[in-house]
PDB file of C-alpha atoms in Angstrom:
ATOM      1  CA  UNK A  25      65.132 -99.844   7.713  1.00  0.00           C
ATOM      2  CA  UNK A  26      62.073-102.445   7.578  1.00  0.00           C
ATOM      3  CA  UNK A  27      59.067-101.595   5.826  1.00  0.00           C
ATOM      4  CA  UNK A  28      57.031-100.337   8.580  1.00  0.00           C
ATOM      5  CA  UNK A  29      59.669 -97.284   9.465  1.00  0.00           C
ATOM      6  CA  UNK A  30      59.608 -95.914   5.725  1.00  0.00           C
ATOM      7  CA  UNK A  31      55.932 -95.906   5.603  1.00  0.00           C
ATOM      8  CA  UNK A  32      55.912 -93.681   9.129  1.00  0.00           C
ATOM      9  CA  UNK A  33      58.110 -91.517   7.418  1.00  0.00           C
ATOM     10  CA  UNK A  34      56.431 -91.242   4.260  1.00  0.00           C
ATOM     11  CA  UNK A  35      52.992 -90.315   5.993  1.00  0.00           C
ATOM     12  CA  UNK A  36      55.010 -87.822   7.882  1.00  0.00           C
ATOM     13  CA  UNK A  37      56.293 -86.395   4.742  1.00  0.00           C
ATOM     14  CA  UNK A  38      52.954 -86.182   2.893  1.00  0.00           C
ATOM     15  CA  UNK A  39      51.262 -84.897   6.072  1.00  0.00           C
ATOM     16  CA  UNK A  40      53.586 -82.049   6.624  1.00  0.00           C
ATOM     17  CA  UNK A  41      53.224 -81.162   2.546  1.00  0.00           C
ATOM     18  CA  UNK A  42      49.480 -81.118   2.734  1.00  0.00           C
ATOM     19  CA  UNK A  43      49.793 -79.036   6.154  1.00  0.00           C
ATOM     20  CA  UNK A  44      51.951 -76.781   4.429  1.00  0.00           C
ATOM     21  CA  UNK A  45      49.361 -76.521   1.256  1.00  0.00           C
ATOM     22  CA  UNK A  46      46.106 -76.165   3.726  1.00  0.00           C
ATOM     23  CA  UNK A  47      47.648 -73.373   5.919  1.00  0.00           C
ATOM     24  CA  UNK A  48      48.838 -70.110   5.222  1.00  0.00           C
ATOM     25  CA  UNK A  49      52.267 -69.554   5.950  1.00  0.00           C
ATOM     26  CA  UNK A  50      51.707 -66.994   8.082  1.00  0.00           C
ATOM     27  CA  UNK A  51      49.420 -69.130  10.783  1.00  0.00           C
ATOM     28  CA  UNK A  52      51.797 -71.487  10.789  1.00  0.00           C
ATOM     29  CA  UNK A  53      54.331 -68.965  12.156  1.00  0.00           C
ATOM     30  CA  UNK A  54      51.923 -68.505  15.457  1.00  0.00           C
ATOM     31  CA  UNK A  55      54.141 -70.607  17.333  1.00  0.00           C
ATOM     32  CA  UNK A  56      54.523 -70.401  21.113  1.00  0.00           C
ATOM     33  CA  UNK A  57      57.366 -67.857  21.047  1.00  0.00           C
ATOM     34  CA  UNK A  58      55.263 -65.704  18.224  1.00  0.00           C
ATOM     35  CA  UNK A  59      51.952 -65.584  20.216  1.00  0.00           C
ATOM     36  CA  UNK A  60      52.405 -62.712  22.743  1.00  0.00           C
ATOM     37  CA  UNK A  61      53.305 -60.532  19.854  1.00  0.00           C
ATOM     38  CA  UNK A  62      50.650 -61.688  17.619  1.00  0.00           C
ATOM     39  CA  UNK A  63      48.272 -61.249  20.462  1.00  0.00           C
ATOM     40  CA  UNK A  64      48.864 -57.763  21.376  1.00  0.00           C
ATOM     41  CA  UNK A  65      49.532 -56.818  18.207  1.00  0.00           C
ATOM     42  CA  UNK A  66      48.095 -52.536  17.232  1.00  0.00           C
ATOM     43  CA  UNK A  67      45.720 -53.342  13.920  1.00  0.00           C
ATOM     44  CA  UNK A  68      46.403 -49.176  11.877  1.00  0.00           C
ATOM     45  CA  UNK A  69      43.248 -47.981  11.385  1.00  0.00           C
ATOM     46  CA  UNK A  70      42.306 -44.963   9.143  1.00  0.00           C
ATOM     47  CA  UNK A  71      39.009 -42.871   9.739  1.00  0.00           C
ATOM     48  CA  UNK A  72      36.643 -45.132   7.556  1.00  0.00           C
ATOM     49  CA  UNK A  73      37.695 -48.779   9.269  1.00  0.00           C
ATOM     50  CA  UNK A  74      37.699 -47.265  12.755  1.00  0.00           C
ATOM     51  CA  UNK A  75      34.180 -45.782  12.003  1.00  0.00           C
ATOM     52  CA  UNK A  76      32.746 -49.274  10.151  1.00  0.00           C
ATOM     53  CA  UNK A  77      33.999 -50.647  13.727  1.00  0.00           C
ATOM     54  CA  UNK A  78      32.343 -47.943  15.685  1.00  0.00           C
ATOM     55  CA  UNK A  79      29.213 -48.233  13.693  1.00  0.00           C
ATOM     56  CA  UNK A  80      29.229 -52.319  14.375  1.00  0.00           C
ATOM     57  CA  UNK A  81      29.011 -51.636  17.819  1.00  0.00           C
ATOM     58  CA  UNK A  82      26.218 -49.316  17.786  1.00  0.00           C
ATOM     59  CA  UNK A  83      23.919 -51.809  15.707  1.00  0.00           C
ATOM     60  CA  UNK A  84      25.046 -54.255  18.274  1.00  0.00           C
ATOM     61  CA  UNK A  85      24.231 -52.558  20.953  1.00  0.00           C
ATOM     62  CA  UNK A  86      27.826 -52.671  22.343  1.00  0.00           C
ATOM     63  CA  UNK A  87      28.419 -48.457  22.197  1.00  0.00           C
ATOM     64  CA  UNK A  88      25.176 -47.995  24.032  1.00  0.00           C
ATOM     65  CA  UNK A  89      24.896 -45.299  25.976  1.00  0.00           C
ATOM     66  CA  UNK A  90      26.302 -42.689  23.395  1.00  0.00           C
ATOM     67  CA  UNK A  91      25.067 -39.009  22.784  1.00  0.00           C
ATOM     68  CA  UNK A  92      27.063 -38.032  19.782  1.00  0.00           C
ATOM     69  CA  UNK A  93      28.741 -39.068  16.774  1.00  0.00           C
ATOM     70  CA  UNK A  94      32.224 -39.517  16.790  1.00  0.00           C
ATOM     71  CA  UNK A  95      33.707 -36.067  14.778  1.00  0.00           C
ATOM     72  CA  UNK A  96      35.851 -38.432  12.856  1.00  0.00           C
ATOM     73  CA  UNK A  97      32.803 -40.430  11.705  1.00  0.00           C
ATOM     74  CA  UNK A  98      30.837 -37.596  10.543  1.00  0.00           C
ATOM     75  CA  UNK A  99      31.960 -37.841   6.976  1.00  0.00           C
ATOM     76  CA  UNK A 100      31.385 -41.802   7.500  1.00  0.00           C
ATOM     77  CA  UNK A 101      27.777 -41.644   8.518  1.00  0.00           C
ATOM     78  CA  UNK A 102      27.017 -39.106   5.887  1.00  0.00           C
ATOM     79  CA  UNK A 103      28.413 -41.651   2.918  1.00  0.00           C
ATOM     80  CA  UNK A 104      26.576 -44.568   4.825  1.00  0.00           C
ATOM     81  CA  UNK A 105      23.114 -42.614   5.134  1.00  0.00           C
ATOM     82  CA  UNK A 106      22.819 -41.022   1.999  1.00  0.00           C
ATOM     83  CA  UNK A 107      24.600 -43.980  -0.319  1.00  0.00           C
ATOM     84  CA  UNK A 108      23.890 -47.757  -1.262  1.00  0.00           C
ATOM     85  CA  UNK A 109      24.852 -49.452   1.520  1.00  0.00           C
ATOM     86  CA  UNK A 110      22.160 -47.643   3.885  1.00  0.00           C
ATOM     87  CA  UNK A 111      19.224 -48.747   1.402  1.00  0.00           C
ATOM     88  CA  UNK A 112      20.777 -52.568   0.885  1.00  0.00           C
ATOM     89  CA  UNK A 113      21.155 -53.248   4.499  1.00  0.00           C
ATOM     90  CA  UNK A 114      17.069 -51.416   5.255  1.00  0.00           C
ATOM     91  CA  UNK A 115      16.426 -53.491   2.519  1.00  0.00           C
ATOM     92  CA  UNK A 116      18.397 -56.808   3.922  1.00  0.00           C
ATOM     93  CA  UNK A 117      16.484 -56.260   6.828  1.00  0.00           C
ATOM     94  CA  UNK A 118      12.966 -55.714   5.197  1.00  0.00           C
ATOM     95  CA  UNK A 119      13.418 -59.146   3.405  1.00  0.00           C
ATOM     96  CA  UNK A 120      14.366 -60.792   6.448  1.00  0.00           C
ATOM     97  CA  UNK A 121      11.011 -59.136   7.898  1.00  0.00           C
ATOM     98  CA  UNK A 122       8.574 -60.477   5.233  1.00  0.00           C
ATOM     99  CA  UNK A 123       9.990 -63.844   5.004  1.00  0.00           C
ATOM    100  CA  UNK A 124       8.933 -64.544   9.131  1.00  0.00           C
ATOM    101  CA  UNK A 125       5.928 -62.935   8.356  1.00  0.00           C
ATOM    102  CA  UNK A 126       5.040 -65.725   5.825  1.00  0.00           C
ATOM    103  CA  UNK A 127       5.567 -68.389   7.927  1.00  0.00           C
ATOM    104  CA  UNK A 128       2.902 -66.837  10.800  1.00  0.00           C
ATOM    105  CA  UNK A 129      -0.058 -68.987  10.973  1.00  0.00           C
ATOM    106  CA  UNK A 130      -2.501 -65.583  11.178  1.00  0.00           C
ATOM    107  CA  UNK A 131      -5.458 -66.588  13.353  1.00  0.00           C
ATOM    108  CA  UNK A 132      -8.137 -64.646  11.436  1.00  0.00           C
ATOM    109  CA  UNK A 133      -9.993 -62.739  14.771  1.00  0.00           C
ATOM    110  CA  UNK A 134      -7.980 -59.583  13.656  1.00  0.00           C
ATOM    111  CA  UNK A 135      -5.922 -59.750  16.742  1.00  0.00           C
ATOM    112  CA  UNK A 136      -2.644 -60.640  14.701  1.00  0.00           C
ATOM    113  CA  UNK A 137       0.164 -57.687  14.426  1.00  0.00           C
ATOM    114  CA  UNK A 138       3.151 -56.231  13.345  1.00  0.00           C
ATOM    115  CA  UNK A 139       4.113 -52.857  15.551  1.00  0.00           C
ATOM    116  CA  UNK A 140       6.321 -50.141  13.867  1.00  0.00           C
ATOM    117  CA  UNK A 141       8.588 -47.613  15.515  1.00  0.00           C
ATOM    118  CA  UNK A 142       8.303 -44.503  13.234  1.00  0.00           C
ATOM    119  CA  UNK A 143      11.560 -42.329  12.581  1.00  0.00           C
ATOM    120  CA  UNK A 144      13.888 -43.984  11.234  1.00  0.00           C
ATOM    121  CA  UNK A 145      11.821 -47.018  10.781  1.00  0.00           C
ATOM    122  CA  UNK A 146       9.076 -45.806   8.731  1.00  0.00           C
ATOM    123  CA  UNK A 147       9.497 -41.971   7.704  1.00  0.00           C
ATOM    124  CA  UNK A 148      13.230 -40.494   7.113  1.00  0.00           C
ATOM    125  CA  UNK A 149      14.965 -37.542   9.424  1.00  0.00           C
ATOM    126  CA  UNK A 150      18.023 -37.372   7.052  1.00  0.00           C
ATOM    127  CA  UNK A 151      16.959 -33.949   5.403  1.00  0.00           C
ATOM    128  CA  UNK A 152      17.055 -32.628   8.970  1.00  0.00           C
ATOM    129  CA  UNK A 153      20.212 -34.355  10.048  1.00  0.00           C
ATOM    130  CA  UNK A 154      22.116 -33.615   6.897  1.00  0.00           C
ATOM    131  CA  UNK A 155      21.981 -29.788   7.739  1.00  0.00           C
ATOM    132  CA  UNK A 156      22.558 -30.772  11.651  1.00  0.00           C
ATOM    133  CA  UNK A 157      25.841 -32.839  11.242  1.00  0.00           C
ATOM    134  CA  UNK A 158      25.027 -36.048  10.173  1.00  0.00           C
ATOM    135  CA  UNK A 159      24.375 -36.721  14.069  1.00  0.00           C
ATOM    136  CA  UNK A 160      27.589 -35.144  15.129  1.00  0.00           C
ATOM    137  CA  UNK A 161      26.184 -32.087  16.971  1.00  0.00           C
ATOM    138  CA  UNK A 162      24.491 -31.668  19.842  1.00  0.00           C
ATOM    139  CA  UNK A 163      20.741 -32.889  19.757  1.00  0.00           C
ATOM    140  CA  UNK A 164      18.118 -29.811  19.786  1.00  0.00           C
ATOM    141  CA  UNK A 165      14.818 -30.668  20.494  1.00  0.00           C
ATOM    142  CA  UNK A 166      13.294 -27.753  19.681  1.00  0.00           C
ATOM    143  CA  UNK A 167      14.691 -27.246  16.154  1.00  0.00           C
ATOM    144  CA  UNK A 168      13.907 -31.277  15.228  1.00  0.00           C
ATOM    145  CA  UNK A 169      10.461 -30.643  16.720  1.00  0.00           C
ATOM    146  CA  UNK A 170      10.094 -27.818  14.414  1.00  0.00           C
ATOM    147  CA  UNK A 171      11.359 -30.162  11.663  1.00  0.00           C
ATOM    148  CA  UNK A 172       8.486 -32.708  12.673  1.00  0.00           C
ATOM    149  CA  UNK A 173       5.963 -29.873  12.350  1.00  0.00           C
ATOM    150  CA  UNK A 174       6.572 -29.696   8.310  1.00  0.00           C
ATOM    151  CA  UNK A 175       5.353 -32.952   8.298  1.00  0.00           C
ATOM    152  CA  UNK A 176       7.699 -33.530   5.461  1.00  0.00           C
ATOM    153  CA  UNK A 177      10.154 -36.747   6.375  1.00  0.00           C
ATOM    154  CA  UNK A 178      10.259 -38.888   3.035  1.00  0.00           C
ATOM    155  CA  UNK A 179       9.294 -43.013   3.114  1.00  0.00           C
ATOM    156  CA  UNK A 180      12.022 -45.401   4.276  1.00  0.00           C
ATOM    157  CA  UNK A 181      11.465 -47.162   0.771  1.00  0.00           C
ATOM    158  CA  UNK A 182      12.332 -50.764   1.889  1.00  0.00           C
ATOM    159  CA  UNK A 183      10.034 -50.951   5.431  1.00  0.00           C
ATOM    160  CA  UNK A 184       6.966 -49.104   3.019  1.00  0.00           C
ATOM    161  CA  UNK A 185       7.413 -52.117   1.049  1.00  0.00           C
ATOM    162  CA  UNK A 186       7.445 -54.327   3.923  1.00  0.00           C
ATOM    163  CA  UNK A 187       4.127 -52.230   5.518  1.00  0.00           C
ATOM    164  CA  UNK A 188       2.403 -52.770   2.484  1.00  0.00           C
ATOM    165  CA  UNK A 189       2.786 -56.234   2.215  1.00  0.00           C
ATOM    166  CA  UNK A 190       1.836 -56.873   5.749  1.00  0.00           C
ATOM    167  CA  UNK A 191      -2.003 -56.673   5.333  1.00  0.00           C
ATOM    168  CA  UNK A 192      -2.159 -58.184   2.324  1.00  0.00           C
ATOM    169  CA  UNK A 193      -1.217 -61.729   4.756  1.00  0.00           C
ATOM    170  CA  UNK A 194      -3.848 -60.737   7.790  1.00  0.00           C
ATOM    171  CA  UNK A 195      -1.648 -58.699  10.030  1.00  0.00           C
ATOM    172  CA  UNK A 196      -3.031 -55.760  11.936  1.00  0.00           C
ATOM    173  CA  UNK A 197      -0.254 -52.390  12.174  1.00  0.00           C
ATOM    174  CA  UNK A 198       0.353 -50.906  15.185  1.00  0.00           C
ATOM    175  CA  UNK A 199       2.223 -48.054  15.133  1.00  0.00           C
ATOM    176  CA  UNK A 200       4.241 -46.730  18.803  1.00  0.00           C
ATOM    177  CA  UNK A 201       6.503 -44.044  18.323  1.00  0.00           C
ATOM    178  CA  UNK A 202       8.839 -41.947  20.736  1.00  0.00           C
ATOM    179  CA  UNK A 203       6.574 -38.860  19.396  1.00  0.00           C
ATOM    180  CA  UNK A 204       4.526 -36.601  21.682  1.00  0.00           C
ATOM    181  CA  UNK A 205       0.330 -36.870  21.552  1.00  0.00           C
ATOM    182  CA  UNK A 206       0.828 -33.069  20.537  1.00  0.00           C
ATOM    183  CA  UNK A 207       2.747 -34.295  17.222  1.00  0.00           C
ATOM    184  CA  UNK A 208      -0.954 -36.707  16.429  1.00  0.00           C
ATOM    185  CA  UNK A 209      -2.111 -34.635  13.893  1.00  0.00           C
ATOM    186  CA  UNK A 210       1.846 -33.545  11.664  1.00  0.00           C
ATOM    187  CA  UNK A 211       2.776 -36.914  12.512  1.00  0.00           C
ATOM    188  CA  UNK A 212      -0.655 -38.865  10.559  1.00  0.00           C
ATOM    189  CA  UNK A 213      -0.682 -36.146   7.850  1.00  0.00           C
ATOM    190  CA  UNK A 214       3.036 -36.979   7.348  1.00  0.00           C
ATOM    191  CA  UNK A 215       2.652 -40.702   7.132  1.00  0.00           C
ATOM    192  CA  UNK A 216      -0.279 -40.057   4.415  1.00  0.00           C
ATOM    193  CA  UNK A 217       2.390 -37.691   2.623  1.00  0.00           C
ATOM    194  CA  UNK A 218       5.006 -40.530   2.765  1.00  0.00           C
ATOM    195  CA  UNK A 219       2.456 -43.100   1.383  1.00  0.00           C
ATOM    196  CA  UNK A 220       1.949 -44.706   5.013  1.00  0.00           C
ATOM    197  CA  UNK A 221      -2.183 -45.530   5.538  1.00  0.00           C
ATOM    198  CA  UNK A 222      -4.661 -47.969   7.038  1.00  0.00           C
ATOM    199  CA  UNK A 223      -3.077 -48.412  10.280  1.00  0.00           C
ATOM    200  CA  UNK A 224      -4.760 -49.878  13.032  1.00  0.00           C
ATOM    201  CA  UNK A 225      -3.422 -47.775  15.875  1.00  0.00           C
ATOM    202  CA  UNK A 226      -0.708 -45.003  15.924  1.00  0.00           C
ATOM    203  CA  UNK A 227       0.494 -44.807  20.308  1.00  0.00           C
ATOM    204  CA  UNK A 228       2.526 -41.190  21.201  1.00  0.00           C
ATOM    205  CA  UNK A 229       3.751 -40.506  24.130  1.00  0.00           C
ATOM    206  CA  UNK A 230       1.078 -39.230  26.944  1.00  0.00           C
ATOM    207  CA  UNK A 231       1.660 -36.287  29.666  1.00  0.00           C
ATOM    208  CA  UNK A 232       1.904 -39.576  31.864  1.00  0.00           C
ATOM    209  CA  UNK A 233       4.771 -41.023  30.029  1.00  0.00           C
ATOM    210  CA  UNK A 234       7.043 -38.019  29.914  1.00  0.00           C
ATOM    211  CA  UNK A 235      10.273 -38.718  31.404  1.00  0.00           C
ATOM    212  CA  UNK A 236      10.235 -42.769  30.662  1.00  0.00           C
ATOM    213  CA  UNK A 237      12.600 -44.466  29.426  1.00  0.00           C
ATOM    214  CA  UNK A 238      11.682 -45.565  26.218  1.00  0.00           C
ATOM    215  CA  UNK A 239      12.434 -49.324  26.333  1.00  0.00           C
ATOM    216  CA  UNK A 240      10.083 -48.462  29.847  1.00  0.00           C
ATOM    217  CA  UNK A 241       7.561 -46.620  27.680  1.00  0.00           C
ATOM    218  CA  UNK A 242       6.895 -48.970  24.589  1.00  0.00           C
ATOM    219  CA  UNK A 243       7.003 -52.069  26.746  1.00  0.00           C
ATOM    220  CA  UNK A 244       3.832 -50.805  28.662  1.00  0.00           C
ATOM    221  CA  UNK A 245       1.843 -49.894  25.528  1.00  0.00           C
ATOM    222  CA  UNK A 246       3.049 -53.005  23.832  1.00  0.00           C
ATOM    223  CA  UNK A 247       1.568 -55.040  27.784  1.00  0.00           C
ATOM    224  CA  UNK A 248      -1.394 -53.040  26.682  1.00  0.00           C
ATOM    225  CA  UNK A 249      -2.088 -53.929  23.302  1.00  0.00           C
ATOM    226  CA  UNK A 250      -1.299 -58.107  24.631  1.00  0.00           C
ATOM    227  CA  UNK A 251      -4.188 -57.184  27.173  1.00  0.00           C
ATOM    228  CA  UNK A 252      -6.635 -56.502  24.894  1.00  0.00           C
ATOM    229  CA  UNK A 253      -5.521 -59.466  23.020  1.00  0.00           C
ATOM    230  CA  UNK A 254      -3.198 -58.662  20.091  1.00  0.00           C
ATOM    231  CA  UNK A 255      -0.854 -61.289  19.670  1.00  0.00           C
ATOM    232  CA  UNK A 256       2.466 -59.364  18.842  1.00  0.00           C
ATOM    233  CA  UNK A 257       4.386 -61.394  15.928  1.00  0.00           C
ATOM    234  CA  UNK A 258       6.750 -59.187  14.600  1.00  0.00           C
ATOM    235  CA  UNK A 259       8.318 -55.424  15.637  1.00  0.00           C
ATOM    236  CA  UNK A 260      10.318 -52.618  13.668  1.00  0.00           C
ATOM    237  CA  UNK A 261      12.492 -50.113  14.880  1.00  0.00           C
ATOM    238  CA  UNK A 262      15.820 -48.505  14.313  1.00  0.00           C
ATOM    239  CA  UNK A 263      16.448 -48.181  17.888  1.00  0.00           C
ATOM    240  CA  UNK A 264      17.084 -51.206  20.857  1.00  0.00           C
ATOM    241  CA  UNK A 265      14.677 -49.610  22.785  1.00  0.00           C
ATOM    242  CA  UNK A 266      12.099 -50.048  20.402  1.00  0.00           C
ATOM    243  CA  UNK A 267      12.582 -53.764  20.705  1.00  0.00           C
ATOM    244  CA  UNK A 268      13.872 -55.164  24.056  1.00  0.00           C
ATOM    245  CA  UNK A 269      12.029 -54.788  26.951  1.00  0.00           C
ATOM    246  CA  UNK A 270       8.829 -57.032  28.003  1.00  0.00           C
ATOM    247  CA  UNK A 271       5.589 -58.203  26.396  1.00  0.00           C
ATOM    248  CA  UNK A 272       8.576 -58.290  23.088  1.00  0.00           C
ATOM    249  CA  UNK A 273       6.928 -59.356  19.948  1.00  0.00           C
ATOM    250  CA  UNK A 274       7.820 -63.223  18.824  1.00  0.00           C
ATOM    251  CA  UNK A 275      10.502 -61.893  16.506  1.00  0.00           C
ATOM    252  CA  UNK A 276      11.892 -58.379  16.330  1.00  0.00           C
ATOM    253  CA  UNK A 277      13.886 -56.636  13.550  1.00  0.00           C
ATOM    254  CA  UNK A 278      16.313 -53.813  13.937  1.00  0.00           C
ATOM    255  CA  UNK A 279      16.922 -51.064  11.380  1.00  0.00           C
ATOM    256  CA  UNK A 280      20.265 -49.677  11.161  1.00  0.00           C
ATOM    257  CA  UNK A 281      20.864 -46.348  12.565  1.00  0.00           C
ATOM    258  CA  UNK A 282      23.908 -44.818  13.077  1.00  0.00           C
ATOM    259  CA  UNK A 283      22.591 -41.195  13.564  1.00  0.00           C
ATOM    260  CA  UNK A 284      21.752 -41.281  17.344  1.00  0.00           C
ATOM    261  CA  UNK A 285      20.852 -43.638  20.263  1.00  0.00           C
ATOM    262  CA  UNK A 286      17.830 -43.372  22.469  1.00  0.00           C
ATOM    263  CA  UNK A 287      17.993 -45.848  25.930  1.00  0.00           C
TER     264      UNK A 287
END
């Protein structure tokens, strides 16, 4: 064997060592007659890794349109809402918020903002959800709209951070909410109780907007407020439909919510 044959061999050995060292075993089993089985493969999945999944998809926008939460998930949201992980990722997202806002060159005419959704952005509905399934059951207007009147939903304590901070680098807030014009006066004296003030505008829903859509809705006040000359830089809201639309601010920041879904 001349000396050109053992060196092909010995870089075949040494490659198929370090192949063997870099992989995993186990992907170097996907071979052609392993990959129909590996492909169609069932992945077990208890209650809390199919509901992690499920709640993925709703933050994505993938589950869209759904009414209820899964029963099975009830016990998942509840954990979610009311532990650690609910305040890290509002609080992921508020940091992601204030960092764009500090690279806005603010134009100084008083024309620069920052709109806000309100529940679930700005004040919390968990005390009324946690005796209401944890967004299992069956929305009831009436008895969240009597909920609303106590004008008694606590501060999301990461986005009243963020809303602080926002006029303190030139922004103007808008605030356009899902709310009715006969919620004005509950809905301003409960975003005073939650520590919510100075706003530049708070937009409810007129008797000419009943029945909209809501991505329809808060894409025609947000045409308005470009009209008048507001340059839209950055939006908040737990909900899609809060953010997609038209007239869409430069960059927009979703909340998590895995309590309900409005279209």
């Amino acid at each position: 064997m001349g000396f050109n044959e053992t060196f092909f061999l010995f870089s075949l050995f040494f490659l198929h060592i370090s192949v063997s060292i870099a992989y995993p075993h186990s992907i170097l089993q996907i071979l052609p007659e392993n990959r129909e089985s590996f492909h169609h493969r069932k992945i077990p999945r208890d209650d809390n890794q199919y509901c992690d999944s499920w709640k993925f998809t709703v933050e994505t926008n993938d589950a869209a349109p759904w009414t209820r939460v899964p029963s099975r998930c009830a016990a998942f949201v509840k954990d979610y809402i009311t532990g650690d992980r609910y305040r890290s990722d509002s609080e992921a997202v508020a940091d992601q918020s204030l960092a764009f806002a500090k690279t806005v060159k603010i134009s100084g005419n008083g024309k620069d903002a920052w709109v806000f959704d309100i529940d679930e952005t700005l004040l919390s509905n968990v005390p009324y959800y946690a005796i209401h399934g944890f967004g299992s059951e069956t929305f009831d207007e009436n008895s969240f709209d009597e909920w609303v009147d106590l004008a008694e939903a606590p501060a999301l304590p990461a986005s009243l951070r963020l809303y602080r901070e926002l006029p303190q680098l030139g922004f103007k807030i808008i605030l356009l909410t899902g709310r009715t014009e006969f919620q004005r006066n509950v809905t301003e004296k409960n975003l005073d109780y939650s520590g919510y003030s100075n706003w530049e505008r708070l937009i409810l829903r007129g008797p000419s907007d009943k029945g909209k859509m809501a991505t329809i809705y808060k894409s025609e006040r947000r045409k308005e407020l470009v009209d008048e000359g507001y340059k839209i830089h950055g939006s908040s809201g737990d909900q899609w439909s809060d953010l997609l639309g038209f007239a869409v601010a430069k960059r927009s920041f979703k909340l998590p919510n895995p309590l309900y879904y409005i279209p």
